mmCIF file of C-alpha atoms in Angstrom:
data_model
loop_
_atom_site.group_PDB
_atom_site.id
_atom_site.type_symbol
_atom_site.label_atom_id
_atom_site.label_comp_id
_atom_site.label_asym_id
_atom_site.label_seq_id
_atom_site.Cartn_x
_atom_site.Cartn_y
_atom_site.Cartn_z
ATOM 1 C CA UNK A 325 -23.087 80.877 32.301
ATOM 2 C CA UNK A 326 -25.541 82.749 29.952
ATOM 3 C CA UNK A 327 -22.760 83.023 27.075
ATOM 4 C CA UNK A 328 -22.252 79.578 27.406
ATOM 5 C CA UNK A 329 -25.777 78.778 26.524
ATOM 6 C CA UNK A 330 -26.653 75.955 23.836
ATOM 7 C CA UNK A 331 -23.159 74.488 24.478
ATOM 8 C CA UNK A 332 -23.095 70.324 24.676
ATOM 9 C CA UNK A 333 -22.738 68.645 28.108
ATOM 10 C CA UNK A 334 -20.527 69.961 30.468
ATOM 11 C CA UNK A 335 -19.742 72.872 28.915
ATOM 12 C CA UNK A 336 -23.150 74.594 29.611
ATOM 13 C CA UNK A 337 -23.421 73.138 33.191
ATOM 14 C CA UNK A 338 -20.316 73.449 34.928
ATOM 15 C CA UNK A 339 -19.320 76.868 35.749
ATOM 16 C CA UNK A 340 -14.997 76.410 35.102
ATOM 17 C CA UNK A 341 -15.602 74.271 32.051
ATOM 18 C CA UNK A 342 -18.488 76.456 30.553
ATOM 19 C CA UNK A 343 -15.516 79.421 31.316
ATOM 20 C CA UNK A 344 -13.179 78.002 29.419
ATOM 21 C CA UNK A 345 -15.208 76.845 26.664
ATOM 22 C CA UNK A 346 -16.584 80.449 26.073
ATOM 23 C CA UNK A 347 -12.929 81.971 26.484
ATOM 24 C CA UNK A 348 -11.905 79.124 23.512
ATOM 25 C CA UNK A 349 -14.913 80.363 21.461
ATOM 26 C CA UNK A 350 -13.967 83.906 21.658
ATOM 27 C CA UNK A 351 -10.844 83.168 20.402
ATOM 28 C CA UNK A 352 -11.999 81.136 17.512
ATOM 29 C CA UNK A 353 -14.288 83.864 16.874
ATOM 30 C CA UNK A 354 -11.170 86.392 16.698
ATOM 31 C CA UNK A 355 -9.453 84.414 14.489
ATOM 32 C CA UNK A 356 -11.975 83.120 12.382
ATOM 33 C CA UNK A 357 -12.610 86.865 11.494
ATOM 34 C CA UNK A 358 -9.665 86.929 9.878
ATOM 35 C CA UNK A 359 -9.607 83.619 8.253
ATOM 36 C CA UNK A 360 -13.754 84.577 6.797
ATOM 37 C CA UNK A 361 -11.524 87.910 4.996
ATOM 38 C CA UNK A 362 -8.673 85.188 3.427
ATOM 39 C CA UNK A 363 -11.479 82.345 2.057
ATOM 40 C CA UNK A 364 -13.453 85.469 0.275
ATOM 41 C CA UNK A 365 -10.476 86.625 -1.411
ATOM 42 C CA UNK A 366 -9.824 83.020 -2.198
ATOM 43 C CA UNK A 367 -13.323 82.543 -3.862
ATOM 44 C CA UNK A 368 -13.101 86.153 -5.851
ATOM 45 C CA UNK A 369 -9.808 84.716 -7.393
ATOM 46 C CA UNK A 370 -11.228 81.477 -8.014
ATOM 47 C CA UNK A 371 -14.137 83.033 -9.900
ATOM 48 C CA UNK A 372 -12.192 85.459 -11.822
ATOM 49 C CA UNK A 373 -9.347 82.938 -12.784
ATOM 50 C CA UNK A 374 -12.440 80.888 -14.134
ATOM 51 C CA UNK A 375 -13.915 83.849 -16.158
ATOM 52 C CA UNK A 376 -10.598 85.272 -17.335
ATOM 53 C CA UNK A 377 -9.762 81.019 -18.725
ATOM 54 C CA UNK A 378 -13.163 81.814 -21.135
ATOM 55 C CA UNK A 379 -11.947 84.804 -22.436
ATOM 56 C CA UNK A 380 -8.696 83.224 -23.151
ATOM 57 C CA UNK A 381 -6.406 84.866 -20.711
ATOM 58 C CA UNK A 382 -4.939 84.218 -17.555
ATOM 59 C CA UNK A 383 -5.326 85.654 -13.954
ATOM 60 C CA UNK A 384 -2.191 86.560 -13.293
ATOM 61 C CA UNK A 385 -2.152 88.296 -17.222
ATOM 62 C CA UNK A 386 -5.638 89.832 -16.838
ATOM 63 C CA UNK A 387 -4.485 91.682 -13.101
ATOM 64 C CA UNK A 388 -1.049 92.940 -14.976
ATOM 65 C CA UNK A 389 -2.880 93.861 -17.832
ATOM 66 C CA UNK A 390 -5.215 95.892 -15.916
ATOM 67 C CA UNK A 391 -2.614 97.414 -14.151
ATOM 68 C CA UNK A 392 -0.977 98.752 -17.060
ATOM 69 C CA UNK A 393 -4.369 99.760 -18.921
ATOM 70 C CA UNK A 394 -5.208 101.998 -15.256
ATOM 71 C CA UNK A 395 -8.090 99.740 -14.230
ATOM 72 C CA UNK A 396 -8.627 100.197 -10.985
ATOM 73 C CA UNK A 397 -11.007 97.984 -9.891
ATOM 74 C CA UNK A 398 -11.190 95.401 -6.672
ATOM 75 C CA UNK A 399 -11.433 91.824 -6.983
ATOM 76 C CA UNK A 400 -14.422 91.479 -5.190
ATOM 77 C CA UNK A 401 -16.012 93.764 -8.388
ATOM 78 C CA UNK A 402 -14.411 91.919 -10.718
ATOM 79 C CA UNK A 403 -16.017 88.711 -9.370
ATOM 80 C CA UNK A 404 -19.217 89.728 -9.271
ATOM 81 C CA UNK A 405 -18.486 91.162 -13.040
ATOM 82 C CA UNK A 406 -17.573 87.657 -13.904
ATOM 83 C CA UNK A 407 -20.572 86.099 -12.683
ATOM 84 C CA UNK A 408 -23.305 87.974 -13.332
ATOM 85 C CA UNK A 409 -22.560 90.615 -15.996
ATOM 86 C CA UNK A 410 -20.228 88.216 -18.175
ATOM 87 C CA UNK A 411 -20.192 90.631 -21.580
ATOM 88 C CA UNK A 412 -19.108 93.191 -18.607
ATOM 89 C CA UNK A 413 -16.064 91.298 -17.998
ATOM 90 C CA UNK A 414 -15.237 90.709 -21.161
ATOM 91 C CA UNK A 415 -14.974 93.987 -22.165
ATOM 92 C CA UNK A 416 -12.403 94.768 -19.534
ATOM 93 C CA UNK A 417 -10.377 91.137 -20.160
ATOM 94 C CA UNK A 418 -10.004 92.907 -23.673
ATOM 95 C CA UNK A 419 -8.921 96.085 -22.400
ATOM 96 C CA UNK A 420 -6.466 94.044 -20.069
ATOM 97 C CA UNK A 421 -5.712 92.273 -23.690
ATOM 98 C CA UNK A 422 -4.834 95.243 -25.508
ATOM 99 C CA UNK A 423 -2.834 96.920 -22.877
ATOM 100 C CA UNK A 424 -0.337 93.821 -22.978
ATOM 101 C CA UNK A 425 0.245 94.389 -26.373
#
């Protein structure tokens, strides 16, 4: 009954309900985990699609070209390159350039 404290209604009163209301809440908290890991990598993408578009390249370009240039850097770096350190990430979209070429 403690875990199932704050919960509306019946769910924090009655002891079966407030059961299986805090069994259905661990596993939305198990799978939400997971889904928390997908939506970052979703928003890193988003951001460094943007930032790659103003230095007149595209995502899936800039990742290949930093492939072949040995960049080895995470997207989650890269996004945070792209928003606050912009000349940063320009620098390496140019690297990514030249390696293409």
């Amino acid at each position: 009954m403690k875990l199932a404290k704050g919960y509306r209604g019946a769910k924090s009163r009655l002891f079966k309900t407030a059961k299986d209301q805090v069994m259905k809440s661990y596993v939305y908290a198990f799978r939400d985990r997971k889904v928390n890991k997908r939506k970052f990598r979703e928003l890193w993408i988003a951001r460094i699609n943007a930032a790659a578009r103003m230095n007149n390249i595209s995502y899936s370009k800039l990742m290949h070209g930093l492939k072949l240039a040995n960049i080895d850097i995470n997207r989650k770096m890269l996004a945070d390159l792209a928003v606050n350190d912009p000349k940063a990430f320009a620098a390496i979209a140019d690297q990514a350039k030249q390696a293409l070429n």
